[in-house]
PDB file of N, CA, C and O in Angstrom:
ATOM      1  N   UNK A   1      37.709 268.451   0.859  1.00 80.00           N
ATOM      2  CA  UNK A   1      39.078 268.476   1.891  1.00 80.00           C
ATOM      3  C   UNK A   1      39.888 269.317   1.265  1.00 80.00           C
ATOM      4  O   UNK A   1      40.270 269.439   0.101  1.00 80.00           O
ATOM      5  N   UNK A   2      40.353 270.260   2.194  1.00 92.00           N
ATOM      6  CA  UNK A   2      41.261 271.384   1.826  1.00 92.00           C
ATOM      7  C   UNK A   2      42.748 270.617   1.944  1.00 92.00           C
ATOM      8  O   UNK A   2      43.109 270.046   2.936  1.00 92.00           O
ATOM      9  N   UNK A   3      43.506 270.981   0.820  1.00 96.00           N
ATOM     10  CA  UNK A   3      45.093 270.667   0.947  1.00 96.00           C
ATOM     11  C   UNK A   3      46.009 271.910   1.011  1.00 96.00           C
ATOM     12  O   UNK A   3      45.463 272.746   0.517  1.00 96.00           O
ATOM     13  N   UNK A   4      46.869 271.740   1.745  1.00 97.00           N
ATOM     14  CA  UNK A   4      47.910 272.944   1.663  1.00 97.00           C
ATOM     15  C   UNK A   4      49.259 272.659   0.915  1.00 97.00           C
ATOM     16  O   UNK A   4      49.655 271.645   0.698  1.00 97.00           O
ATOM     17  N   UNK A   5      49.782 273.687   0.270  1.00 97.00           N
ATOM     18  CA  UNK A   5      50.912 273.638  -0.567  1.00 97.00           C
ATOM     19  C   UNK A   5      51.465 274.993  -0.899  1.00 97.00           C
ATOM     20  O   UNK A   5      51.150 275.908  -0.109  1.00 97.00           O
ATOM     21  N   UNK A   6      52.316 274.756  -1.974  1.00 97.00           N
ATOM     22  CA  UNK A   6      53.026 276.138  -2.215  1.00 97.00           C
ATOM     23  C   UNK A   6      52.932 275.992  -3.845  1.00 97.00           C
ATOM     24  O   UNK A   6      53.157 275.029  -4.491  1.00 97.00           O
ATOM     25  N   UNK A   7      52.748 277.420  -4.359  1.00 98.00           N
ATOM     26  CA  UNK A   7      52.922 277.568  -5.866  1.00 98.00           C
ATOM     27  C   UNK A   7      54.269 277.438  -6.350  1.00 98.00           C
ATOM     28  O   UNK A   7      55.321 278.183  -5.778  1.00 98.00           O
ATOM     29  N   UNK A   8      54.465 276.589  -7.164  1.00 98.00           N
ATOM     30  CA  UNK A   8      56.048 276.153  -7.557  1.00 98.00           C
ATOM     31  C   UNK A   8      56.348 276.685  -8.964  1.00 98.00           C
ATOM     32  O   UNK A   8      57.430 276.948  -9.526  1.00 98.00           O
ATOM     33  N   UNK A   9      55.185 277.213  -9.722  1.00 97.00           N
ATOM     34  CA  UNK A   9      55.276 277.616 -11.185  1.00 97.00           C
ATOM     35  C   UNK A   9      54.085 278.409 -11.323  1.00 97.00           C
ATOM     36  O   UNK A   9      52.995 277.990 -11.102  1.00 97.00           O
ATOM     37  N   UNK A  10      54.027 279.531 -12.072  1.00 97.00           N
ATOM     38  CA  UNK A  10      52.908 280.042 -12.712  1.00 97.00           C
ATOM     39  C   UNK A  10      53.328 280.972 -13.858  1.00 97.00           C
ATOM     40  O   UNK A  10      54.250 281.849 -13.853  1.00 97.00           O
ATOM     41  N   UNK A  11      52.906 280.704 -15.102  1.00 97.00           N
ATOM     42  CA  UNK A  11      52.983 281.480 -16.399  1.00 97.00           C
ATOM     43  C   UNK A  11      51.821 282.337 -16.586  1.00 97.00           C
ATOM     44  O   UNK A  11      50.665 281.854 -16.859  1.00 97.00           O
ATOM     45  N   UNK A  12      52.120 283.445 -16.174  1.00 95.00           N
ATOM     46  CA  UNK A  12      50.882 284.531 -16.351  1.00 95.00           C
ATOM     47  C   UNK A  12      50.444 284.758 -17.673  1.00 95.00           C
ATOM     48  O   UNK A  12      49.261 284.874 -18.003  1.00 95.00           O
ATOM     49  N   UNK A  13      51.492 284.724 -18.762  1.00 96.00           N
ATOM     50  CA  UNK A  13      50.969 284.842 -20.305  1.00 96.00           C
ATOM     51  C   UNK A  13      50.231 283.581 -20.642  1.00 96.00           C
ATOM     52  O   UNK A  13      49.119 283.822 -21.151  1.00 96.00           O
ATOM     53  N   UNK A  14      50.183 282.328 -20.206  1.00 96.00           N
ATOM     54  CA  UNK A  14      49.526 281.470 -20.433  1.00 96.00           C
ATOM     55  C   UNK A  14      48.424 280.914 -19.497  1.00 96.00           C
ATOM     56  O   UNK A  14      47.373 280.379 -19.943  1.00 96.00           O
ATOM     57  N   UNK A  15      48.557 281.528 -18.286  1.00 96.00           N
ATOM     58  CA  UNK A  15      47.438 281.391 -17.351  1.00 96.00           C
ATOM     59  C   UNK A  15      47.299 280.072 -16.640  1.00 96.00           C
ATOM     60  O   UNK A  15      46.145 279.709 -16.254  1.00 96.00           O
ATOM     61  N   UNK A  16      48.370 279.252 -16.260  1.00 96.00           N
ATOM     62  CA  UNK A  16      48.307 278.273 -15.485  1.00 96.00           C
ATOM     63  C   UNK A  16      49.594 277.905 -14.834  1.00 96.00           C
ATOM     64  O   UNK A  16      50.460 278.736 -15.062  1.00 96.00           O
ATOM     65  N   UNK A  17      49.578 277.182 -13.812  1.00 97.00           N
ATOM     66  CA  UNK A  17      50.808 276.847 -13.062  1.00 97.00           C
ATOM     67  C   UNK A  17      50.602 275.717 -12.299  1.00 97.00           C
ATOM     68  O   UNK A  17      49.883 274.693 -12.612  1.00 97.00           O
ATOM     69  N   UNK A  18      51.622 275.327 -11.372  1.00 98.00           N
ATOM     70  CA  UNK A  18      51.500 274.187 -10.700  1.00 98.00           C
ATOM     71  C   UNK A  18      51.794 274.483  -9.222  1.00 98.00           C
ATOM     72  O   UNK A  18      52.525 275.508  -8.808  1.00 98.00           O
ATOM     73  N   UNK A  19      51.063 273.833  -8.378  1.00 98.00           N
ATOM     74  CA  UNK A  19      51.319 273.692  -6.826  1.00 98.00           C
ATOM     75  C   UNK A  19      51.780 272.466  -6.419  1.00 98.00           C
ATOM     76  O   UNK A  19      51.410 271.305  -6.962  1.00 98.00           O
ATOM     77  N   UNK A  20      52.667 272.494  -5.267  1.00 98.00           N
ATOM     78  CA  UNK A  20      53.176 271.222  -4.628  1.00 98.00           C
ATOM     79  C   UNK A  20      52.545 270.972  -3.434  1.00 98.00           C
ATOM     80  O   UNK A  20      52.608 271.932  -2.697  1.00 98.00           O
ATOM     81  N   UNK A  21      51.661 270.234  -3.198  1.00 97.00           N
ATOM     82  CA  UNK A  21      51.005 269.877  -1.787  1.00 97.00           C
ATOM     83  C   UNK A  21      52.222 269.370  -0.950  1.00 97.00           C
ATOM     84  O   UNK A  21      53.130 269.120  -1.368  1.00 97.00           O
ATOM     85  N   UNK A  22      51.593 269.741   0.384  1.00 95.00           N
ATOM     86  CA  UNK A  22      52.671 269.151   1.431  1.00 95.00           C
ATOM     87  C   UNK A  22      52.966 267.938   1.292  1.00 95.00           C
ATOM     88  O   UNK A  22      54.084 267.480   1.869  1.00 95.00           O
ATOM     89  N   UNK A  23      52.125 267.005   0.816  1.00 95.00           N
ATOM     90  CA  UNK A  23      52.582 265.499   0.612  1.00 95.00           C
ATOM     91  C   UNK A  23      53.650 265.251  -0.510  1.00 95.00           C
ATOM     92  O   UNK A  23      53.648 264.010  -0.546  1.00 95.00           O
ATOM     93  N   UNK A  24      53.722 266.304  -1.316  1.00 96.00           N
ATOM     94  CA  UNK A  24      54.782 265.956  -2.375  1.00 96.00           C
ATOM     95  C   UNK A  24      54.188 265.976  -3.852  1.00 96.00           C
ATOM     96  O   UNK A  24      54.788 266.083  -4.800  1.00 96.00           O
ATOM     97  N   UNK A  25      52.827 266.030  -3.862  1.00 96.00           N
ATOM     98  CA  UNK A  25      52.079 265.838  -5.189  1.00 96.00           C
ATOM     99  C   UNK A  25      52.299 267.106  -5.769  1.00 96.00           C
ATOM    100  O   UNK A  25      52.201 268.199  -5.285  1.00 96.00           O
ATOM    101  N   UNK A  26      52.398 267.170  -7.183  1.00 97.00           N
ATOM    102  CA  UNK A  26      52.201 268.558  -8.005  1.00 97.00           C
ATOM    103  C   UNK A  26      51.240 268.408  -8.788  1.00 97.00           C
ATOM    104  O   UNK A  26      50.874 267.182  -9.462  1.00 97.00           O
ATOM    105  N   UNK A  27      50.367 269.548  -8.630  1.00 97.00           N
ATOM    106  CA  UNK A  27      49.136 269.675  -9.379  1.00 97.00           C
ATOM    107  C   UNK A  27      48.790 270.709 -10.196  1.00 97.00           C
ATOM    108  O   UNK A  27      49.237 271.727  -9.817  1.00 97.00           O
ATOM    109  N   UNK A  28      48.457 270.653 -11.441  1.00 97.00           N
ATOM    110  CA  UNK A  28      48.157 271.650 -12.548  1.00 97.00           C
ATOM    111  C   UNK A  28      47.116 272.666 -11.882  1.00 97.00           C
ATOM    112  O   UNK A  28      46.193 272.076 -11.199  1.00 97.00           O
ATOM    113  N   UNK A  29      47.079 273.929 -12.224  1.00 97.00           N
ATOM    114  CA  UNK A  29      45.897 274.771 -11.905  1.00 97.00           C
ATOM    115  C   UNK A  29      45.766 275.758 -12.961  1.00 97.00           C
ATOM    116  O   UNK A  29      46.741 276.006 -13.413  1.00 97.00           O
ATOM    117  N   UNK A  30      44.702 276.122 -13.397  1.00 96.00           N
ATOM    118  CA  UNK A  30      44.380 277.290 -14.313  1.00 96.00           C
ATOM    119  C   UNK A  30      44.003 278.386 -13.621  1.00 96.00           C
ATOM    120  O   UNK A  30      43.530 278.642 -12.556  1.00 96.00           O
ATOM    121  N   UNK A  31      44.332 279.663 -14.064  1.00 96.00           N
ATOM    122  CA  UNK A  31      44.385 280.829 -13.556  1.00 96.00           C
ATOM    123  C   UNK A  31      42.659 281.042 -13.082  1.00 96.00           C
ATOM    124  O   UNK A  31      42.384 281.840 -12.037  1.00 96.00           O
ATOM    125  N   UNK A  32      41.826 280.553 -13.657  1.00 96.00           N
ATOM    126  CA  UNK A  32      40.292 280.619 -13.227  1.00 96.00           C
ATOM    127  C   UNK A  32      40.007 279.820 -11.956  1.00 96.00           C
ATOM    128  O   UNK A  32      39.075 279.926 -11.436  1.00 96.00           O
ATOM    129  N   UNK A  33      41.156 279.128 -11.579  1.00 96.00           N
ATOM    130  CA  UNK A  33      40.942 278.330 -10.350  1.00 96.00           C
ATOM    131  C   UNK A  33      41.390 278.906  -9.091  1.00 96.00           C
ATOM    132  O   UNK A  33      41.365 278.671  -7.855  1.00 96.00           O
ATOM    133  N   UNK A  34      41.817 280.300  -9.259  1.00 97.00           N
ATOM    134  CA  UNK A  34      42.208 281.089  -8.209  1.00 97.00           C
ATOM    135  C   UNK A  34      41.142 281.868  -7.760  1.00 97.00           C
ATOM    136  O   UNK A  34      40.344 282.430  -8.321  1.00 97.00           O
ATOM    137  N   UNK A  35      40.797 281.510  -6.371  1.00 95.00           N
ATOM    138  CA  UNK A  35      39.347 281.815  -5.697  1.00 95.00           C
ATOM    139  C   UNK A  35      39.337 283.393  -5.730  1.00 95.00           C
ATOM    140  O   UNK A  35      38.129 283.576  -5.690  1.00 95.00           O
ATOM    141  N   UNK A  36      40.344 284.306  -5.510  1.00 93.00           N
ATOM    142  CA  UNK A  36      39.942 285.565  -5.442  1.00 93.00           C
ATOM    143  C   UNK A  36      39.488 286.191  -6.842  1.00 93.00           C
ATOM    144  O   UNK A  36      39.343 287.593  -6.709  1.00 93.00           O
ATOM    145  N   UNK A  37      39.536 285.797  -7.901  1.00 92.00           N
ATOM    146  CA  UNK A  37      39.355 285.870  -9.151  1.00 92.00           C
ATOM    147  C   UNK A  37      40.592 286.893  -9.681  1.00 92.00           C
ATOM    148  O   UNK A  37      40.254 287.419 -10.925  1.00 92.00           O
ATOM    149  N   UNK A  38      41.824 287.186  -9.047  1.00 93.00           N
ATOM    150  CA  UNK A  38      42.742 287.884  -9.724  1.00 93.00           C
ATOM    151  C   UNK A  38      43.488 287.421 -10.710  1.00 93.00           C
ATOM    152  O   UNK A  38      44.122 288.188 -11.496  1.00 93.00           O
ATOM    153  N   UNK A  39      43.356 286.104 -11.017  1.00 93.00           N
ATOM    154  CA  UNK A  39      43.935 285.384 -12.220  1.00 93.00           C
ATOM    155  C   UNK A  39      45.574 285.306 -12.151  1.00 93.00           C
ATOM    156  O   UNK A  39      46.181 285.059 -13.118  1.00 93.00           O
ATOM    157  N   UNK A  40      45.898 285.663 -11.011  1.00 95.00           N
ATOM    158  CA  UNK A  40      47.611 285.593 -10.915  1.00 95.00           C
ATOM    159  C   UNK A  40      47.901 285.457  -9.300  1.00 95.00           C
ATOM    160  O   UNK A  40      47.020 285.767  -8.498  1.00 95.00           O
ATOM    161  N   UNK A  41      49.072 284.728  -9.366  1.00 96.00           N
ATOM    162  CA  UNK A  41      49.322 284.297  -7.781  1.00 96.00           C
ATOM    163  C   UNK A  41      50.817 284.291  -7.988  1.00 96.00           C
ATOM    164  O   UNK A  41      51.455 283.504  -8.789  1.00 96.00           O
ATOM    165  N   UNK A  42      51.791 284.553  -6.896  1.00 96.00           N
ATOM    166  CA  UNK A  42      53.042 284.705  -6.983  1.00 96.00           C
ATOM    167  C   UNK A  42      53.751 283.364  -6.671  1.00 96.00           C
ATOM    168  O   UNK A  42      53.133 282.499  -5.882  1.00 96.00           O
ATOM    169  N   UNK A  43      54.689 282.879  -7.393  1.00 97.00           N
ATOM    170  CA  UNK A  43      55.471 281.724  -7.181  1.00 97.00           C
ATOM    171  C   UNK A  43      56.079 281.680  -5.758  1.00 97.00           C
ATOM    172  O   UNK A  43      56.505 282.902  -5.258  1.00 97.00           O
ATOM    173  N   UNK A  44      55.845 280.704  -5.037  1.00 96.00           N
ATOM    174  CA  UNK A  44      56.340 280.769  -3.723  1.00 96.00           C
ATOM    175  C   UNK A  44      55.304 280.913  -2.792  1.00 96.00           C
ATOM    176  O   UNK A  44      55.467 280.800  -1.399  1.00 96.00           O
ATOM    177  N   UNK A  45      53.903 281.176  -3.166  1.00 96.00           N
ATOM    178  CA  UNK A  45      52.962 281.736  -2.145  1.00 96.00           C
ATOM    179  C   UNK A  45      52.417 280.417  -1.419  1.00 96.00           C
ATOM    180  O   UNK A  45      52.235 279.307  -2.305  1.00 96.00           O
ATOM    181  N   UNK A  46      52.178 280.210  -0.105  1.00 97.00           N
ATOM    182  CA  UNK A  46      51.444 279.245   0.481  1.00 97.00           C
ATOM    183  C   UNK A  46      49.896 279.324   0.221  1.00 97.00           C
ATOM    184  O   UNK A  46      49.349 280.310   0.146  1.00 97.00           O
ATOM    185  N   UNK A  47      49.463 278.262  -0.246  1.00 97.00           N
ATOM    186  CA  UNK A  47      48.160 278.155  -0.549  1.00 97.00           C
ATOM    187  C   UNK A  47      47.253 276.989   0.130  1.00 97.00           C
ATOM    188  O   UNK A  47      47.886 276.163   0.477  1.00 97.00           O
ATOM    189  N   UNK A  48      46.032 277.062  -0.054  1.00 97.00           N
ATOM    190  CA  UNK A  48      45.225 276.150   0.325  1.00 97.00           C
ATOM    191  C   UNK A  48      44.422 275.722  -0.985  1.00 97.00           C
ATOM    192  O   UNK A  48      43.996 276.879  -1.698  1.00 97.00           O
ATOM    193  N   UNK A  49      43.930 274.563  -1.350  1.00 98.00           N
ATOM    194  CA  UNK A  49      43.281 274.224  -2.472  1.00 98.00           C
ATOM    195  C   UNK A  49      42.508 273.142  -2.353  1.00 98.00           C
ATOM    196  O   UNK A  49      42.724 272.083  -1.482  1.00 98.00           O
ATOM    197  N   UNK A  50      41.690 272.897  -3.200  1.00 97.00           N
ATOM    198  CA  UNK A  50      40.864 271.557  -3.295  1.00 97.00           C
ATOM    199  C   UNK A  50      41.539 270.504  -4.600  1.00 97.00           C
ATOM    200  O   UNK A  50      42.063 271.190  -5.536  1.00 97.00           O
ATOM    201  N   UNK A  51      41.486 269.336  -4.135  1.00 97.00           N
ATOM    202  CA  UNK A  51      42.021 268.488  -5.499  1.00 97.00           C
ATOM    203  C   UNK A  51      40.705 267.897  -5.886  1.00 97.00           C
ATOM    204  O   UNK A  51      39.935 267.152  -5.489  1.00 97.00           O
ATOM    205  N   UNK A  52      40.591 268.089  -7.318  1.00 97.00           N
ATOM    206  CA  UNK A  52      39.483 267.729  -8.150  1.00 97.00           C
ATOM    207  C   UNK A  52      40.076 267.139  -9.441  1.00 97.00           C
ATOM    208  O   UNK A  52      41.084 267.173 -10.018  1.00 97.00           O
ATOM    209  N   UNK A  53      39.020 266.247 -10.057  1.00 96.00           N
ATOM    210  CA  UNK A  53      39.332 265.446 -11.432  1.00 96.00           C
ATOM    211  C   UNK A  53      39.543 266.693 -12.366  1.00 96.00           C
ATOM    212  O   UNK A  53      38.516 267.652 -12.360  1.00 96.00           O
ATOM    213  N   UNK A  54      40.542 266.635 -13.202  1.00 93.00           N
ATOM    214  CA  UNK A  54      40.872 267.671 -14.254  1.00 93.00           C
ATOM    215  C   UNK A  54      40.349 267.307 -15.418  1.00 93.00           C
ATOM    216  O   UNK A  54      39.693 266.196 -15.847  1.00 93.00           O
ATOM    217  N   UNK A  55      40.319 268.104 -16.668  1.00 85.00           N
ATOM    218  CA  UNK A  55      39.838 267.907 -17.822  1.00 85.00           C
ATOM    219  C   UNK A  55      40.879 267.100 -18.522  1.00 85.00           C
ATOM    220  O   UNK A  55      40.479 266.567 -19.689  1.00 85.00           O
ATOM    221  N   UNK A  56      42.147 266.861 -18.143  1.00 81.00           N
ATOM    222  CA  UNK A  56      43.036 266.144 -18.933  1.00 81.00           C
ATOM    223  C   UNK A  56      43.213 264.719 -18.251  1.00 81.00           C
ATOM    224  O   UNK A  56      44.150 264.220 -18.623  1.00 81.00           O
ATOM    225  N   UNK A  57      42.194 264.346 -17.552  1.00 90.00           N
ATOM    226  CA  UNK A  57      42.254 263.134 -16.943  1.00 90.00           C
ATOM    227  C   UNK A  57      43.300 262.885 -15.859  1.00 90.00           C
ATOM    228  O   UNK A  57      43.455 261.861 -15.441  1.00 90.00           O
ATOM    229  N   UNK A  58      43.555 264.063 -15.147  1.00 93.00           N
ATOM    230  CA  UNK A  58      44.519 263.888 -14.069  1.00 93.00           C
ATOM    231  C   UNK A  58      43.799 264.749 -12.979  1.00 93.00           C
ATOM    232  O   UNK A  58      42.862 265.679 -13.225  1.00 93.00           O
ATOM    233  N   UNK A  59      44.519 264.631 -11.826  1.00 96.00           N
ATOM    234  CA  UNK A  59      43.864 265.527 -10.569  1.00 96.00           C
ATOM    235  C   UNK A  59      44.479 266.915 -10.876  1.00 96.00           C
ATOM    236  O   UNK A  59      45.539 267.253 -11.430  1.00 96.00           O
ATOM    237  N   UNK A  60      43.678 268.014 -10.516  1.00 97.00           N
ATOM    238  CA  UNK A  60      43.973 269.294 -10.583  1.00 97.00           C
ATOM    239  C   UNK A  60      43.634 270.095  -9.348  1.00 97.00           C
ATOM    240  O   UNK A  60      42.855 269.484  -8.495  1.00 97.00           O
ATOM    241  N   UNK A  61      44.346 271.238  -9.200  1.00 97.00           N
ATOM    242  CA  UNK A  61      43.972 272.045  -7.901  1.00 97.00           C
ATOM    243  C   UNK A  61      42.983 273.061  -8.357  1.00 97.00           C
ATOM    244  O   UNK A  61      42.956 273.648  -9.622  1.00 97.00           O
ATOM    245  N   UNK A  62      41.899 273.314  -7.486  1.00 97.00           N
ATOM    246  CA  UNK A  62      40.925 274.341  -7.743  1.00 97.00           C
ATOM    247  C   UNK A  62      40.618 274.934  -6.300  1.00 97.00           C
ATOM    248  O   UNK A  62      41.024 274.453  -5.323  1.00 97.00           O
ATOM    249  N   UNK A  63      40.009 276.150  -6.528  1.00 97.00           N
ATOM    250  CA  UNK A  63      39.782 276.838  -5.518  1.00 97.00           C
ATOM    251  C   UNK A  63      41.006 277.376  -4.731  1.00 97.00           C
ATOM    252  O   UNK A  63      41.289 277.267  -3.356  1.00 97.00           O
ATOM    253  N   UNK A  64      42.039 277.746  -5.588  1.00 97.00           N
ATOM    254  CA  UNK A  64      43.463 277.917  -4.828  1.00 97.00           C
ATOM    255  C   UNK A  64      43.173 279.355  -4.293  1.00 97.00           C
ATOM    256  O   UNK A  64      42.919 280.471  -4.711  1.00 97.00           O
ATOM    257  N   UNK A  65      43.621 279.284  -2.811  1.00 96.00           N
ATOM    258  CA  UNK A  65      43.554 280.364  -2.233  1.00 96.00           C
ATOM    259  C   UNK A  65      44.957 280.669  -1.208  1.00 96.00           C
ATOM    260  O   UNK A  65      45.494 279.733  -0.676  1.00 96.00           O
ATOM    261  N   UNK A  66      45.422 281.871  -1.296  1.00 95.00           N
ATOM    262  CA  UNK A  66      46.772 282.085  -0.779  1.00 95.00           C
ATOM    263  C   UNK A  66      46.373 282.234   0.948  1.00 95.00           C
ATOM    264  O   UNK A  66      45.296 282.471   1.356  1.00 95.00           O
ATOM    265  N   UNK A  67      47.225 281.395   1.639  1.00 94.00           N
ATOM    266  CA  UNK A  67      47.047 281.521   3.033  1.00 94.00           C
ATOM    267  C   UNK A  67      48.169 282.479   3.672  1.00 94.00           C
ATOM    268  O   UNK A  67      49.221 282.460   3.406  1.00 94.00           O
ATOM    269  N   UNK A  68      47.984 283.061   4.653  1.00 86.00           N
ATOM    270  CA  UNK A  68      48.800 284.122   5.196  1.00 86.00           C
ATOM    271  C   UNK A  68      49.919 283.208   5.878  1.00 86.00           C
ATOM    272  O   UNK A  68      49.774 282.174   6.549  1.00 86.00           O
ATOM    273  N   UNK A  69      50.912 283.584   5.886  1.00 74.00           N
ATOM    274  CA  UNK A  69      52.161 283.023   6.191  1.00 74.00           C
ATOM    275  C   UNK A  69      52.460 283.461   7.802  1.00 74.00           C
ATOM    276  O   UNK A  69      52.305 284.656   8.160  1.00 74.00           O
ATOM    277  N   UNK A  70      52.930 282.865   8.671  1.00 72.00           N
ATOM    278  CA  UNK A  70      52.996 283.312  10.026  1.00 72.00           C
ATOM    279  C   UNK A  70      53.972 284.403  10.176  1.00 72.00           C
ATOM    280  O   UNK A  70      55.128 284.372   9.623  1.00 72.00           O
ATOM    281  N   UNK A  71      53.668 285.469  10.820  1.00 67.00           N
ATOM    282  CA  UNK A  71      54.371 286.737  10.822  1.00 67.00           C
ATOM    283  C   UNK A  71      55.445 286.482  11.852  1.00 67.00           C
ATOM    284  O   UNK A  71      55.407 285.487  12.953  1.00 67.00           O
ATOM    285  N   UNK A  72      56.518 286.964  11.866  1.00 62.00           N
ATOM    286  CA  UNK A  72      57.718 287.023  12.714  1.00 62.00           C
ATOM    287  C   UNK A  72      57.277 287.582  14.201  1.00 62.00           C
ATOM    288  O   UNK A  72      56.467 288.219  14.218  1.00 62.00           O
ATOM    289  N   UNK A  73      57.391 286.797  15.340  1.00 67.00           N
ATOM    290  CA  UNK A  73      57.117 287.215  16.587  1.00 67.00           C
ATOM    291  C   UNK A  73      57.380 288.526  16.630  1.00 67.00           C
ATOM    292  O   UNK A  73      58.550 289.165  16.381  1.00 67.00           O
ATOM    293  N   UNK A  74      56.532 289.413  17.285  1.00 64.00           N
ATOM    294  CA  UNK A  74      56.785 290.740  17.679  1.00 64.00           C
ATOM    295  C   UNK A  74      57.353 290.951  18.935  1.00 64.00           C
ATOM    296  O   UNK A  74      57.360 290.135  19.738  1.00 64.00           O
ATOM    297  N   UNK A  75      58.312 292.187  19.074  1.00 67.00           N
ATOM    298  CA  UNK A  75      58.950 292.192  20.363  1.00 67.00           C
ATOM    299  C   UNK A  75      57.942 292.538  21.507  1.00 67.00           C
ATOM    300  O   UNK A  75      57.044 292.784  21.311  1.00 67.00           O
ATOM    301  N   UNK A  76      58.506 291.972  22.517  1.00 62.00           N
ATOM    302  CA  UNK A  76      57.642 291.975  23.786  1.00 62.00           C
ATOM    303  C   UNK A  76      57.606 293.411  24.298  1.00 62.00           C
ATOM    304  O   UNK A  76      58.144 294.437  23.855  1.00 62.00           O
ATOM    305  N   UNK A  77      56.684 293.756  25.051  1.00 66.00           N
ATOM    306  CA  UNK A  77      56.624 295.028  25.762  1.00 66.00           C
ATOM    307  C   UNK A  77      57.896 295.409  26.469  1.00 66.00           C
ATOM    308  O   UNK A  77      58.893 294.606  26.806  1.00 66.00           O
ATOM    309  N   UNK A  78      58.021 296.863  26.536  1.00 64.00           N
ATOM    310  CA  UNK A  78      59.358 297.370  27.021  1.00 64.00           C
ATOM    311  C   UNK A  78      59.353 296.837  28.456  1.00 64.00           C
ATOM    312  O   UNK A  78      58.354 296.846  29.102  1.00 64.00           O
ATOM    313  N   UNK A  79      60.720 297.004  28.892  1.00 57.00           N
ATOM    314  CA  UNK A  79      60.672 296.581  30.467  1.00 57.00           C
ATOM    315  C   UNK A  79      60.358 297.751  31.096  1.00 57.00           C
ATOM    316  O   UNK A  79      60.891 298.905  31.021  1.00 57.00           O
ATOM    317  N   UNK A  80      59.509 297.534  32.108  1.00 58.00           N
ATOM    318  CA  UNK A  80      58.896 298.692  32.742  1.00 58.00           C
ATOM    319  C   UNK A  80      59.903 299.553  33.657  1.00 58.00           C
ATOM    320  O   UNK A  80      59.639 300.884  33.667  1.00 58.00           O
ATOM    321  N   UNK A  81      61.154 299.004  33.827  1.00 58.00           N
ATOM    322  CA  UNK A  81      61.905 299.527  34.630  1.00 58.00           C
ATOM    323  C   UNK A  81      62.787 300.790  33.913  1.00 58.00           C
ATOM    324  O   UNK A  81      63.557 301.210  34.337  1.00 58.00           O
ATOM    325  N   UNK A  82      62.879 300.435  32.643  1.00 54.00           N
ATOM    326  CA  UNK A  82      63.724 301.132  31.772  1.00 54.00           C
ATOM    327  C   UNK A  82      62.841 302.169  30.986  1.00 54.00           C
ATOM    328  O   UNK A  82      62.025 301.947  30.015  1.00 54.00           O
ATOM    329  N   UNK A  83      62.724 303.474  31.568  1.00 55.00           N
ATOM    330  CA  UNK A  83      62.204 304.463  30.964  1.00 55.00           C
ATOM    331  C   UNK A  83      62.839 305.476  29.832  1.00 55.00           C
ATOM    332  O   UNK A  83      63.995 305.779  30.138  1.00 55.00           O
ATOM    333  N   UNK A  84      62.394 305.760  28.913  1.00 55.00           N
ATOM    334  CA  UNK A  84      63.091 306.715  27.839  1.00 55.00           C
ATOM    335  C   UNK A  84      62.959 308.068  28.124  1.00 55.00           C
ATOM    336  O   UNK A  84      63.338 308.863  27.536  1.00 55.00           O
ATOM    337  N   UNK A  85      62.044 308.290  29.050  1.00 57.00           N
ATOM    338  CA  UNK A  85      61.647 309.787  29.333  1.00 57.00           C
ATOM    339  C   UNK A  85      62.807 310.468  30.379  1.00 57.00           C
ATOM    340  O   UNK A  85      63.115 309.636  31.318  1.00 57.00           O
ATOM    341  N   UNK A  86      62.867 311.484  30.215  1.00 57.00           N
ATOM    342  CA  UNK A  86      63.966 312.205  31.216  1.00 57.00           C
ATOM    343  C   UNK A  86      63.178 313.265  32.056  1.00 57.00           C
ATOM    344  O   UNK A  86      62.208 313.891  31.873  1.00 57.00           O
ATOM    345  N   UNK A  87      63.504 313.440  33.413  1.00 52.00           N
ATOM    346  CA  UNK A  87      62.672 314.136  34.411  1.00 52.00           C
ATOM    347  C   UNK A  87      63.280 315.305  34.283  1.00 52.00           C
ATOM    348  O   UNK A  87      64.662 315.657  34.259  1.00 52.00           O
TER     349      UNK A  87
END
């Protein structure tokens, strides 16, 4: 089952961080759990992940994948009655 959340901490030197699930749980993850293989992810990134039993006897995030944030609405088409061309 996929869980959604946000990266709240990531230490690039040590290679681990924390995600906060939308339900409030905070879960550890190691850089090898980042699905795209980049081994880095920005703090504040919205992510989808799996919750799995960890090596430390607690639940951890695995298969951490950034999810696109919704883009701002684009402006609508120009009013056909207002033309910027001159005759």
